[in-house]
Coordinates of C-alpha atoms and ligand atoms in Angstrom, one line a residue:
X1 CA -24.8 12.8 9.5
X2 CA -23.0 15.9 11.1
X3 CA -23.2 17.7 7.7
X4 CA -26.9 16.8 7.5
X5 CA -27.5 18.1 11.0
X6 CA -25.6 21.4 10.3
X7 CA -27.6 21.9 7.0
X8 CA -30.7 21.4 9.2
X9 CA -29.7 23.7 11.8
X10 CA -29.0 26.3 9.1
X11 CA -32.2 25.8 7.5
X12 CA -34.1 26.0 10.9
X13 CA -32.1 29.4 11.6
X14 CA -33.0 30.4 8.1
X15 CA -36.8 30.1 8.9
X16 CA -37.2 30.7 12.5
X17 CA -38.5 33.6 14.7
X18 CA -40.3 35.6 12.2
X19 CA -43.9 35.9 12.7
X20 CA -43.6 37.4 16.4
X21 CA -41.0 39.8 15.2
X22 CA -43.3 41.0 12.3
X23 CA -46.3 41.3 14.6
X24 CA -44.7 43.5 17.1
X25 CA -45.4 47.4 17.4
X26 CA -47.7 47.4 14.5
X27 CA -49.3 51.0 14.4
X28 CA -46.5 53.5 14.1
X29 CA -46.8 56.0 11.2
X30 CA -44.3 55.7 8.5
X31 CA -42.5 58.7 7.4
X32 CA -42.6 59.0 3.5
X33 CA -40.1 61.5 2.7
X34 CA -38.2 62.1 -0.5
X35 CA -34.7 60.7 -0.4
X36 CA -32.4 58.8 -3.0
X37 CA -30.3 56.4 -1.3
X38 CA -26.6 56.4 -1.8
X39 CA -24.5 53.0 -1.3
X40 CA -23.6 53.9 2.2
X41 CA -27.3 54.5 3.1
X42 CA -28.4 51.0 2.2
X43 CA -25.9 49.2 4.5
X44 CA -27.5 47.0 7.0
X45 CA -25.8 45.5 10.2
X46 CA -25.6 41.6 10.0
X47 CA -28.5 41.5 12.6
X48 CA -30.6 43.9 10.4
X49 CA -29.9 41.9 7.3
X50 CA -30.9 38.7 9.1
X51 CA -34.1 40.3 10.5
X52 CA -35.0 41.3 7.0
X53 CA -34.1 38.0 5.3
X54 CA -36.7 36.4 7.6
X55 CA -39.3 39.1 7.0
X56 CA -38.6 38.9 3.2
X57 CA -39.0 35.1 3.3
X58 CA -42.4 35.4 5.3
X59 CA -43.9 38.3 3.4
X60 CA -42.3 38.8 0.0
X61 CA -40.6 35.7 -1.5
X62 CA -44.0 33.9 -2.2
X63 CA -44.6 36.6 -4.9
X64 CA -41.3 38.0 -5.8
X65 CA -39.1 34.9 -5.5
X66 CA -36.4 33.9 -3.2
X67 CA -33.9 35.3 -5.8
X68 CA -36.1 38.3 -6.1
X69 CA -36.3 37.7 -10.0
X70 CA -40.1 38.5 -9.9
X71 CA -43.2 36.4 -10.5
X72 CA -46.6 37.5 -9.1
X73 CA -44.9 40.5 -7.9
X74 CA -42.2 42.5 -9.9
X75 CA -38.4 41.8 -10.0
X76 CA -36.8 43.2 -6.9
X77 CA -33.2 42.8 -7.7
X78 CA -31.1 45.7 -6.7
X79 CA -30.7 47.0 -10.4
X80 CA -34.6 47.6 -10.5
X81 CA -35.1 48.5 -6.8
X82 CA -32.3 51.1 -6.7
X83 CA -33.8 52.7 -9.8
X84 CA -37.2 53.1 -8.1
X85 CA -35.5 54.7 -5.2
X86 CA -36.1 54.7 -1.3
X87 CA -39.2 56.7 -1.3
X88 CA -41.1 54.9 -3.9
X89 CA -40.0 51.5 -2.3
X90 CA -41.1 52.7 1.2
X91 CA -44.5 53.7 -0.2
X92 CA -45.0 50.3 -1.9
X93 CA -44.2 48.3 1.2
X94 CA -46.3 50.6 3.4
X95 CA -49.4 51.3 1.2
X96 CA -49.4 48.5 -1.2
X97 CA -50.3 48.8 -4.8
X98 CA -53.2 48.7 -6.9
X99 CA -51.9 45.5 -8.7
X100 CA -52.7 43.5 -5.5
X101 CA -49.6 44.0 -3.4
X102 CA -50.8 44.3 0.4
X103 CA -50.1 47.4 2.2
X104 CA -48.0 45.7 4.8
X105 CA -47.3 48.7 7.0
X106 CA -50.9 50.1 6.8
X107 CA -52.3 46.8 7.6
X108 CA -50.2 46.5 10.8
X109 CA -48.1 43.6 9.6
X110 CA -44.8 45.3 9.3
X111 CA -43.6 48.1 11.4
X112 CA -42.3 51.4 10.3
X113 CA -38.9 50.6 11.4
X114 CA -38.8 47.2 9.7
X115 CA -40.4 48.8 6.5
X116 CA -37.3 51.1 6.4
X117 CA -35.0 48.3 6.8
X118 CA -36.7 46.3 4.1
X119 CA -36.2 49.2 1.8
X120 CA -32.6 49.0 2.4
X121 CA -32.4 45.2 2.3
X122 CA -34.1 45.1 -1.3
X123 CA -31.6 47.3 -2.6
X124 CA -28.8 44.9 -1.5
X125 CA -28.0 41.7 -3.5
X126 CA -30.3 38.7 -2.2
X127 CA -28.3 36.1 -0.1
X128 CA -27.9 32.8 -2.0
X129 CA -30.1 30.3 -0.4
X130 CA -28.8 26.8 0.4
X131 CA -29.6 23.6 -1.8
X132 CA -31.6 20.6 -0.5
X133 CA -30.9 17.4 -2.3
X134 CA -32.0 13.8 -1.9
X135 CA -29.4 13.2 1.0
X136 CA -31.1 16.1 3.1
X137 CA -34.5 14.9 2.1
X138 CA -33.8 11.3 3.2
X139 CA -32.1 12.6 6.6
X140 CA -35.3 14.4 7.4
X141 CA -37.7 11.5 7.0
X142 CA -39.3 10.1 10.2
X143 CA -41.7 7.4 10.2
X144 CA -43.5 7.7 13.4
X145 CA -46.0 5.0 13.2
X146 CA -45.2 2.4 10.6
X147 CA -48.3 1.1 8.5
X148 CA -48.4 -2.2 10.2
X149 CA -48.9 -0.5 13.7
X150 CA -51.8 1.9 12.4
X151 CA -55.4 1.0 13.2
X152 CA -57.1 -1.5 10.8
X153 CA -60.4 0.4 11.2
X154 CA -61.4 3.7 12.7
X155 CA -61.0 3.8 16.4
X156 CA -63.9 6.2 16.8
X157 CA -67.5 6.7 15.7
X158 CA -67.0 9.9 14.0
X159 CA -67.8 10.3 10.3
X160 CA -64.3 10.6 8.8
X161 CA -65.7 12.0 5.6
X162 CA -67.0 14.9 7.4
X163 CA -64.1 15.9 9.4
X164 CA -62.2 19.0 8.5
X165 CA -58.4 19.5 8.6
X166 CA -58.0 23.2 9.5
X167 CA -54.7 25.0 8.8
X168 CA -53.5 27.1 11.9
X169 CA -51.2 29.0 9.9
X170 CA -48.9 31.1 12.3
X171 CA -49.0 28.4 14.9
X172 CA -47.6 25.9 12.5
X173 CA -50.4 23.3 13.4
X174 CA -53.3 21.5 11.8
X175 CA -56.5 21.2 13.8
X176 CA -58.8 18.2 13.0
X177 CA -62.5 19.2 13.6
X178 CA -65.4 16.9 13.7
X179 CA -67.7 18.4 11.1
X180 CA -70.8 17.1 12.9
X181 CA -70.1 18.0 16.5
X182 CA -67.6 21.1 15.7
X183 CA -65.4 19.6 18.4
X184 CA -61.5 20.1 17.8
X185 CA -60.5 16.3 18.1
X186 CA -56.9 16.9 17.8
X187 CA -54.3 19.6 17.1
X188 CA -50.9 18.5 15.7
X189 CA -47.6 20.1 14.9
X190 CA -46.9 20.4 11.1
X191 CA -44.6 22.8 9.0
X192 CA -43.6 26.3 9.7
X193 CA -46.5 28.7 8.6
X194 CA -48.3 25.7 7.2
X195 CA -49.9 26.3 3.8
X196 CA -52.5 23.9 2.8
X197 CA -53.7 20.3 3.3
X198 CA -55.0 17.6 0.7
X199 CA -56.4 14.2 1.4
X200 CA -55.6 10.6 0.5
X201 CA -58.1 9.1 -2.1
X202 CA -59.3 6.8 0.7
X203 CA -60.0 9.9 2.8
X204 CA -58.1 8.3 5.8
X205 CA -55.1 10.4 5.5
X206 CA -54.5 14.2 5.6
X207 CA -51.3 15.5 4.0
X208 CA -50.0 19.0 5.1
X209 CA -47.4 21.1 3.6
X210 CA -45.5 23.8 5.5
X211 CA -43.6 26.9 4.1
X212 CA -40.4 25.2 5.2
X213 CA -41.1 22.4 2.8
X214 CA -42.2 20.0 5.7
X215 CA -44.8 17.5 4.6
X216 CA -46.6 15.5 7.3
X217 CA -49.3 12.9 7.3
X218 CA -52.2 12.4 9.7
X219 CA -54.0 9.2 10.1
X220 CA -57.8 10.2 10.9
X221 CA -58.6 6.7 11.9
X222 CA -56.6 7.1 15.3
X223 CA -58.8 7.7 18.2
X224 CA -57.0 11.1 18.6
X225 CA -55.7 11.8 14.9
X226 CA -51.9 12.2 15.0
X227 CA -48.9 12.5 12.6
X228 CA -47.7 9.1 11.4
X229 CA -44.9 10.3 9.1
X230 CA -43.0 13.5 8.2
X231 CA -40.5 14.7 5.8
X232 CA -38.8 17.9 4.6
X233 CA -38.7 17.9 0.6
X234 CA -37.4 21.3 0.2
X235 CA -36.8 24.6 2.2
X236 CA -39.8 26.4 0.9
X237 CA -43.0 25.0 -0.5
X238 CA -46.7 25.4 -1.0
X239 CA -48.2 22.2 -2.6
X240 CA -48.6 18.5 -2.0
X241 CA -51.2 16.0 -3.6
X242 CA -51.5 12.2 -3.9
X243 CA -52.0 9.6 -6.5
X244 CA -55.8 9.4 -7.3
X245 CA -56.0 7.3 -10.4
X246 CA -57.7 4.0 -10.4
X247 CA -55.3 1.3 -9.1
X248 CA -52.9 3.9 -7.6
X249 CA -55.1 5.2 -4.7
X250 CA -53.0 6.2 -1.7
X251 CA -49.9 4.8 -3.3
X252 CA -47.8 7.8 -3.8
X253 CA -47.6 11.4 -2.7
X254 CA -45.8 14.5 -4.4
X255 CA -44.5 17.6 -2.9
X256 CA -43.8 20.7 -5.0
X257 CA -40.8 23.1 -3.9
X258 CA -40.5 26.8 -4.2
X259 CA -36.9 26.7 -3.1
X260 CA -35.0 24.7 -4.3
X261 CA -37.2 24.6 -7.3
X262 CA -38.1 20.7 -7.5
X263 CA -40.5 18.0 -6.7
X264 CA -40.2 14.9 -4.8
X265 CA -42.3 11.7 -5.2
X266 CA -42.9 9.9 -1.9
X267 CA -44.5 6.6 -0.8
X268 CA -48.0 7.6 0.1
X269 CA -48.3 5.7 3.3
X270 CA -44.9 6.2 4.8
X271 CA -43.7 9.2 3.0
X272 CA -40.3 7.6 2.2
X273 CA -38.8 9.5 -0.6
X274 CA -38.5 7.8 -3.9
X275 CA -37.4 10.4 -6.5
X276 CA -36.2 14.1 -6.5
X277 CA -36.7 16.0 -9.7
X278 CA -35.4 19.6 -10.5
X279 CA -37.7 22.0 -12.2
X280 CA -34.8 24.2 -13.4
X281 CA -35.7 25.1 -17.1
X282 CA -36.3 27.7 -19.6
X283 CA -39.2 30.1 -19.8
X284 CA -41.9 28.7 -22.2
X285 CA -41.9 31.7 -24.5
X286 CA -38.6 33.5 -24.6
X287 CA -36.7 30.2 -23.7
X288 CA -34.5 31.9 -21.3
X289 CA -32.9 30.1 -18.4
X290 CA -34.7 30.6 -15.1
X291 CA -33.1 30.0 -11.9
X292 CA -36.1 29.7 -9.9
X293 CA -39.2 27.9 -11.5
X294 CA -41.3 27.2 -8.6
X295 CA -43.9 24.4 -8.3
X296 CA -47.2 26.0 -7.5
X297 CA -50.3 24.2 -7.6
X298 CA -50.5 20.4 -8.1
X299 CA -53.5 18.3 -8.8
X300 CA -54.1 14.6 -9.4
X301 CA -55.4 13.5 -12.8
X302 CA -58.4 11.2 -13.0
X303 CA -57.7 10.3 -16.5
X304 CA -54.2 8.9 -16.2
X305 CA -51.7 8.0 -13.5
X306 CA -50.3 11.5 -13.6
X307 CA -50.1 14.7 -11.6
X308 CA -50.5 18.1 -13.1
X309 CA -47.7 20.3 -11.9
X310 CA -47.7 24.0 -12.6
X311 CA -44.3 25.5 -13.1
X312 CA -44.9 29.0 -12.0
X313 CA -42.1 31.0 -13.7
X314 CA -41.5 29.2 -17.0
X315 CA -45.3 29.1 -17.6
X316 CA -45.1 25.4 -18.3
X317 CA -47.7 22.6 -17.0
X318 CA -45.8 19.5 -16.4
X319 CA -47.8 16.2 -16.6
X320 CA -46.0 13.9 -14.4
X321 CA -46.6 10.1 -15.0
X322 CA -46.0 8.2 -11.8
X323 CA -46.5 4.8 -13.0
X324 CA -42.7 4.2 -12.6
X325 CA -41.9 6.8 -10.0
X326 CA -38.3 6.3 -10.2
X327 CA -38.3 7.0 -13.8
X328 CA -41.2 9.5 -14.0
X329 CA -42.5 10.5 -17.5
X330 CA -42.9 14.2 -17.9
X331 CA -44.8 15.9 -20.5
X332 CA -44.2 19.8 -20.8
X333 CA -47.2 21.8 -21.8
X334 CA -46.6 25.5 -22.7
X335 CA -49.1 27.4 -21.1
X336 CA -48.7 31.0 -19.7
X337 CA -46.8 32.9 -16.9
X338 CA -46.9 32.9 -13.7
X339 CA -49.0 29.8 -13.1
X340 CA -50.5 29.8 -9.6
X341 CA -53.6 28.3 -8.4
X342 CA -56.4 26.4 -10.0
X343 CA -59.0 23.8 -10.0
X344 CA -60.9 21.2 -12.1
X345 CA -64.1 21.9 -13.9
X346 CA -67.1 19.8 -12.8
X347 CA -66.3 16.9 -15.0
X348 CA -62.6 16.8 -13.7
X349 CA -61.3 16.6 -17.2
X350 CA -60.2 20.2 -17.6
X351 CA -57.8 21.9 -15.1
X352 CA -58.2 25.8 -15.1
X353 CA -55.1 27.5 -13.6
X354 CA -54.4 31.2 -13.2
X355 CA -51.5 32.7 -15.0
X356 CA -51.7 35.8 -12.8
X357 CA -48.8 37.9 -14.5
X358 CA -50.9 37.8 -17.8
X359 CA -54.4 38.0 -16.2
X360 CA -55.3 34.8 -17.9
X361 CA -56.7 31.4 -17.1
X362 CA -54.9 28.5 -18.9
X363 CA -57.2 25.4 -19.6
X364 CA -55.4 21.9 -19.6
X365 CA -57.4 18.8 -21.0
X366 CA -56.2 15.9 -18.7
X367 CA -57.5 13.4 -21.2
X368 CA -56.1 14.8 -24.3
X369 CA -52.9 16.1 -22.3
X370 CA -52.8 19.4 -24.0
X371 CA -53.7 23.1 -23.5
X372 CA -57.2 23.9 -24.9
X373 CA -57.5 27.6 -24.2
X374 CA -55.9 30.6 -22.7
X375 CA -58.6 33.0 -21.5
X376 CA -58.2 36.5 -20.7
X377 CA -60.2 37.0 -17.6
X378 CA -60.9 40.9 -17.9
X379 CA -59.4 41.4 -14.4
X380 CA -56.0 42.0 -12.7
X381 CA -54.4 38.9 -11.1
X382 CA -57.0 36.1 -11.1
X383 CA -56.8 34.1 -7.9
X384 CA -59.4 31.3 -8.1
X385 CA -58.0 29.1 -5.1
X386 CA -59.7 26.0 -6.7
X387 CA -62.4 28.1 -8.2
X388 CA -66.1 27.2 -8.1
X389 CA -68.3 25.1 -10.4
X390 CA -72.0 25.4 -10.9
X391 CA -74.7 25.4 -13.7
X392 CA -75.6 28.7 -14.9
X393 CA -79.2 28.9 -16.3
X394 CA -78.0 30.6 -19.4
X395 CA -74.7 29.4 -20.1
X396 CA -74.7 25.8 -18.7
X397 CA -71.6 24.4 -16.8
X398 CA -69.3 27.4 -15.7
X399 CA -66.3 27.9 -13.4
X400 CA -65.3 31.1 -11.8
X401 CA -62.5 33.1 -10.4
X402 CA -62.1 36.2 -8.5
X403 CA -59.1 38.7 -8.6
X404 CA -56.5 40.0 -6.2
X405 CA -56.2 43.3 -8.2
X406 CA -59.7 44.0 -9.2
X407 CA -63.2 43.9 -8.0
X408 CA -64.5 41.5 -10.5
X409 CA -65.5 37.9 -10.8
X410 CA -65.2 36.2 -14.2
X411 CA -67.3 33.3 -15.0
X412 CA -66.1 31.0 -17.6
X413 CA -68.0 28.4 -19.6
X414 CA -66.7 24.9 -19.4
X415 CA -68.8 22.7 -21.4
X416 CA -67.4 22.3 -25.1
X417 CA -69.8 19.5 -25.7
X418 CA -73.4 20.9 -25.1
X419 CA -72.4 24.6 -25.0
X420 CA -69.5 24.9 -27.3
X421 CA -70.4 28.6 -28.0
X422 CA -69.7 29.5 -24.4
X423 CA -66.9 27.0 -23.7
X424 CA -63.5 28.9 -22.5
X425 CA -65.2 32.2 -22.7
X426 CA -66.0 34.7 -19.9
X427 CA -69.6 34.6 -20.1
X428 CA -70.1 36.8 -17.2
X429 CA -68.2 39.5 -15.2
X430 CA -69.7 40.3 -11.9
X431 CA -68.5 42.9 -9.3
X432 CA -67.2 41.9 -6.1
X433 CA -67.2 44.0 -2.9
X434 CA -63.6 45.1 -3.5
X435 CA -60.2 44.0 -4.9
X436 CA -58.2 41.7 -2.7
X437 CA -60.3 38.7 -3.1
X438 CA -58.6 35.3 -2.7
X439 CA -61.2 32.4 -2.6
X440 CA -64.6 31.6 -4.2
X441 CA -66.5 28.5 -3.2
X442 CA -69.7 26.7 -3.8
X443 CA -71.0 23.1 -3.5
X444 CA -73.3 21.2 -6.0
X445 CA -76.0 21.1 -3.2
X446 CA -76.0 24.9 -2.6
X447 CA -77.7 27.6 -4.5
X448 CA -75.0 30.2 -3.6
X449 CA -71.5 31.2 -4.5
X450 CA -69.4 32.6 -1.7
X451 CA -66.6 35.1 -2.1
X452 CA -64.1 36.6 0.5
X453 CA -61.9 39.9 0.1
X454 CA -59.3 39.4 2.9
X455 CA -56.7 41.5 1.0
X456 CA -59.1 44.5 0.6
X457 CA -57.6 47.9 1.2
X458 CA -60.8 48.4 3.2
X459 CA -60.9 47.3 6.5
X460 CA -64.6 46.5 6.6
X461 CA -64.3 44.3 3.5
X462 CA -61.5 42.3 4.9
X463 CA -64.0 40.9 7.5
X464 CA -66.9 40.7 5.2
X465 CA -67.9 38.1 2.5
X466 CA -70.2 38.3 -0.5
X467 CA -72.9 35.8 -1.4
X468 CA -74.3 35.5 -5.1
X469 CA -77.2 33.6 -6.2
X470 CA -76.4 31.0 -9.0
X471 CA -79.8 31.2 -10.6
X472 CA -79.4 35.2 -10.7
X473 CA -75.5 36.0 -11.1
X474 CA -76.4 39.0 -13.2
X475 CA -78.1 40.8 -10.2
X476 CA -74.7 40.9 -8.5
X477 CA -74.0 40.5 -4.8
X478 CA -77.1 38.9 -3.0
X479 CA -76.1 39.5 0.4
X480 CA -73.1 40.9 2.3
X481 CA -72.2 39.0 5.4
X482 CA -70.2 40.6 8.2
X483 CA -68.3 37.8 9.6
X484 CA -66.0 39.2 12.4
X485 CA -64.8 42.6 13.8
X486 CA -61.1 41.6 13.8
X487 CA -58.6 40.0 11.6
X488 CA -59.3 38.7 8.1
X489 CA -62.3 36.4 7.0
X490 CA -60.5 34.0 4.7
X491 CA -61.3 30.9 2.7
X492 CA -64.8 29.2 2.7
X493 CA -65.5 25.5 2.8
X494 CA -68.7 23.5 2.7
X495 CA -69.4 20.5 5.0
X496 CA -70.0 17.1 3.4
X497 CA -73.8 17.6 3.0
X498 CA -73.1 21.0 1.4
X499 CA -75.4 22.8 3.8
X500 CA -72.9 24.5 6.0
X501 CA -70.2 27.1 5.0
X502 CA -67.2 27.4 7.3
X503 CA -65.3 30.6 7.1
X504 CA -61.9 31.3 9.0
X505 CA -61.2 34.6 10.8
X506 CA -57.4 34.9 10.7
X507 CA -56.4 37.0 13.5
X508 CA -53.0 37.5 15.1
X509 CA -51.0 35.0 17.3
X510 CA -50.3 37.8 19.7
X511 CA -53.8 38.5 20.2
X512 CA -54.7 35.0 21.6
X513 CA -55.2 36.4 25.2
X514 CA -57.9 38.7 23.8
X515 CA -59.6 36.0 22.1
X516 CA -58.6 37.4 18.8
X517 CA -56.1 34.9 17.4
X518 CA -58.9 33.3 15.3
X519 CA -61.9 31.3 14.9
X520 CA -64.2 29.7 12.4
X521 CA -67.6 31.0 11.7
X522 CA -70.1 28.4 10.5
X523 CA -73.0 29.6 8.4
X524 CA -76.2 27.7 7.6
X525 CA -76.1 27.7 3.9
X526 CA -79.9 27.7 3.4
X527 CA -80.8 30.7 5.6
X528 CA -77.3 32.4 5.2
X529 CA -77.5 32.9 9.2
X530 CA -74.9 32.3 11.5
X531 CA -75.0 28.7 13.1
X532 CA -71.9 28.3 15.2
X533 CA -68.5 29.8 16.2
X534 CA -65.6 27.3 16.8
X535 CA -63.4 29.5 18.9
X536 CA -59.9 29.5 20.4
X537 CA -58.2 28.4 17.1
X538 CA -54.8 30.0 16.4
X539 CA -54.7 31.9 13.0
X540 CA -56.9 29.6 11.0
X541 CA -56.7 30.0 7.1
X542 CA -57.6 27.1 4.9
X543 CA -59.9 24.3 5.8
X544 CA -60.5 21.0 3.9
X545 CA -63.4 18.9 4.4
X546 CA -62.4 15.3 3.8
X547 CA -65.2 14.2 1.6
X548 CA -65.1 17.5 -0.7
X549 CA -61.4 17.4 -0.9
X550 CA -61.2 13.8 -2.0
X551 CA -63.9 14.3 -4.5
X552 CA -62.7 17.9 -5.7
X553 CA -66.0 19.2 -4.8
X554 CA -66.0 23.2 -5.2
Ligands
DHE601 FE1 -51.5 30.4 -0.9 C1 -53.2 27.8 -2.2 C2 -49.0 29.9 -3.0 C3 -50.4 33.4 0.1 C4 -53.7 30.5 1.7 N1 -51.3 29.1 -2.3 C5 -52.0 28.0 -2.8 C6 -51.4 27.3 -3.8 C7 -50.3 27.9 -4.1 C8 -50.0 29.0 -3.2 C9 -49.2 27.6 -5.2 C10 -52.0 26.3 -4.5 C11 -51.7 24.9 -3.9 C12 -52.2 23.7 -4.6 O1 -53.4 23.8 -5.0 O2 -51.6 22.6 -4.8 N2 -49.9 31.5 -1.4 C13 -49.0 31.1 -2.3 C14 -48.1 32.0 -2.3 O3 -47.0 32.0 -3.2 C15 -48.5 33.2 -1.7 C16 -49.0 34.3 -2.7 C17 -47.4 34.2 -1.0 C18 -46.7 33.3 0.2 O4 -45.8 33.9 0.7 O5 -47.0 32.2 0.4 C19 -49.7 32.6 -1.0 N3 -52.0 31.6 0.8 C20 -51.3 33.0 1.0 C21 -51.8 33.5 2.0 O6 -51.5 34.6 2.5 C22 -52.9 32.7 2.6 C23 -54.2 33.4 2.4 C24 -52.7 32.3 4.0 C25 -51.3 31.7 4.3 O7 -51.2 30.5 4.3 O8 -50.3 32.5 4.2 C26 -52.9 31.5 1.7 N4 -53.1 29.3 -0.4 C27 -53.9 29.3 0.8 C28 -54.9 28.5 0.8 C29 -54.9 27.6 -0.3 C30 -53.7 28.2 -1.0 C31 -55.9 28.3 1.9 C32 -55.7 26.5 -0.7 C33 -57.1 26.9 -1.4 C34 -57.8 25.7 -1.7 O9 -59.0 25.8 -1.4 O10 -57.3 24.9 -2.2

């Protein structure tokens, strides 16, 4: 017990305290002068090292890896970084790169002083992060409200299907918002720098995953929705999903880990851990051992009792059969590197996932359990979120992705039965406002496709979204909508009816007093005009409508 407590304290120390530190003193000018660091010049005090470790975890590890071996971003081990030299490294961190790296300094996220420290930090060896095995996982498990003590029917008259779970990223909270009244019904604590939520198949439960690997489950039937169980499955994580196959609805959940690289199968109702599985393995192509193959996106198959786990660095898609969760079956499909985010086609048979190091989309057939295509998107760093599906008047059913490193939207044919000549080909390439796109969204009831550009190098595009007409995509952007005059406009989500689009304004926690920590802007999807603002939210990012998330509508 004492060991567990110590490990937990270590981990809390490992993650804590970062956001505020990074947000401070944002606007100093960095000096970009020529210098080649000698060994003595890259020495950091223990305090500086610790500060950098936290900043690195918050801002860099997601793309470059905890061990800095590289993934979406390049290898940052000392052999490589020293060769680049202090001046170049400082430029990268401050100004970003054309390949999609944000200009952390220029954007005001990392100060000039901290940029200098980071430049030194990444020329030192990375610290070895701790492990997190089943003993730690079990010790972190808290069943706050056992299933038998939960409501037997909703304790309110709200439409649960039209509720939204909104990630309040830098506050580490989830807001539950009534989609009809736009009222914030409840705000509950979740994991550190919480990342996404997914819904149980019944739509009753919201599962959240924090960057600290903490998974929580919120019961939407409660008068005031609240957390009923929580667990920490790893120390760094991004994904969670539930069992959706017929007969297994709400039975299990799975949490993917970035560090340690592993996944944990949980009981769906209580989050009691059942099985932990390491993803340590070999790259699919060169078959070299990789020490950090992280679990990126996870989706639940509708064709078998399986999850589709995308193992980023090794470029493998693992189909995990949860019929017998203590002895899960794993089929490894060779795909491409580095697997990141993705979504289903409209039939939910094909899963399209970005392999962002190779600018490709891999297509997995969940029915035949195999890779059916690797598509060159024609852009740098595809980043679909879950993508968007619609019927193109010329090419039939299509799915689309934008790009982080390019101002282009690639539209891909997805119907091998009735439109075989277009299936798994880029049938349209359309301009976006700018590079720096993260998410694209539509709804079967809408005539529009929406695209954000929160990582644009141009401030005006970070707060503007583009709308396209599905019937006339060839015409390019139909309308630009300025959403806010601060923060970043990020991630669109429809309401259940598909007639409203919700967009987050992701501000700074430190600007809460100015009313600029964030809000959600609701647009009328028919008229493309603003309908409402849900104010006073602390750094909202992803939003997940219950009905659309359960049914994979995007
Ligand atoms: Fe995400 C999805 C990982 C940065 C907001 N993000 C995902 C998924 C992965 C991932 C693997 C897919 C989950 C799934 O479907 O199961 N994200 C990462 C990173 O590694 C990365 C690049 C860097 C990091 O350090 O985390 C990263 N992500 C961000 C952000 O900066 C965003 C904009 C805000 C934040 O939380 O920091 C962000 N990511 C999101 C959102 C989704 C997401 C809103 C879900 C989109 C959806 O509609 O499903």
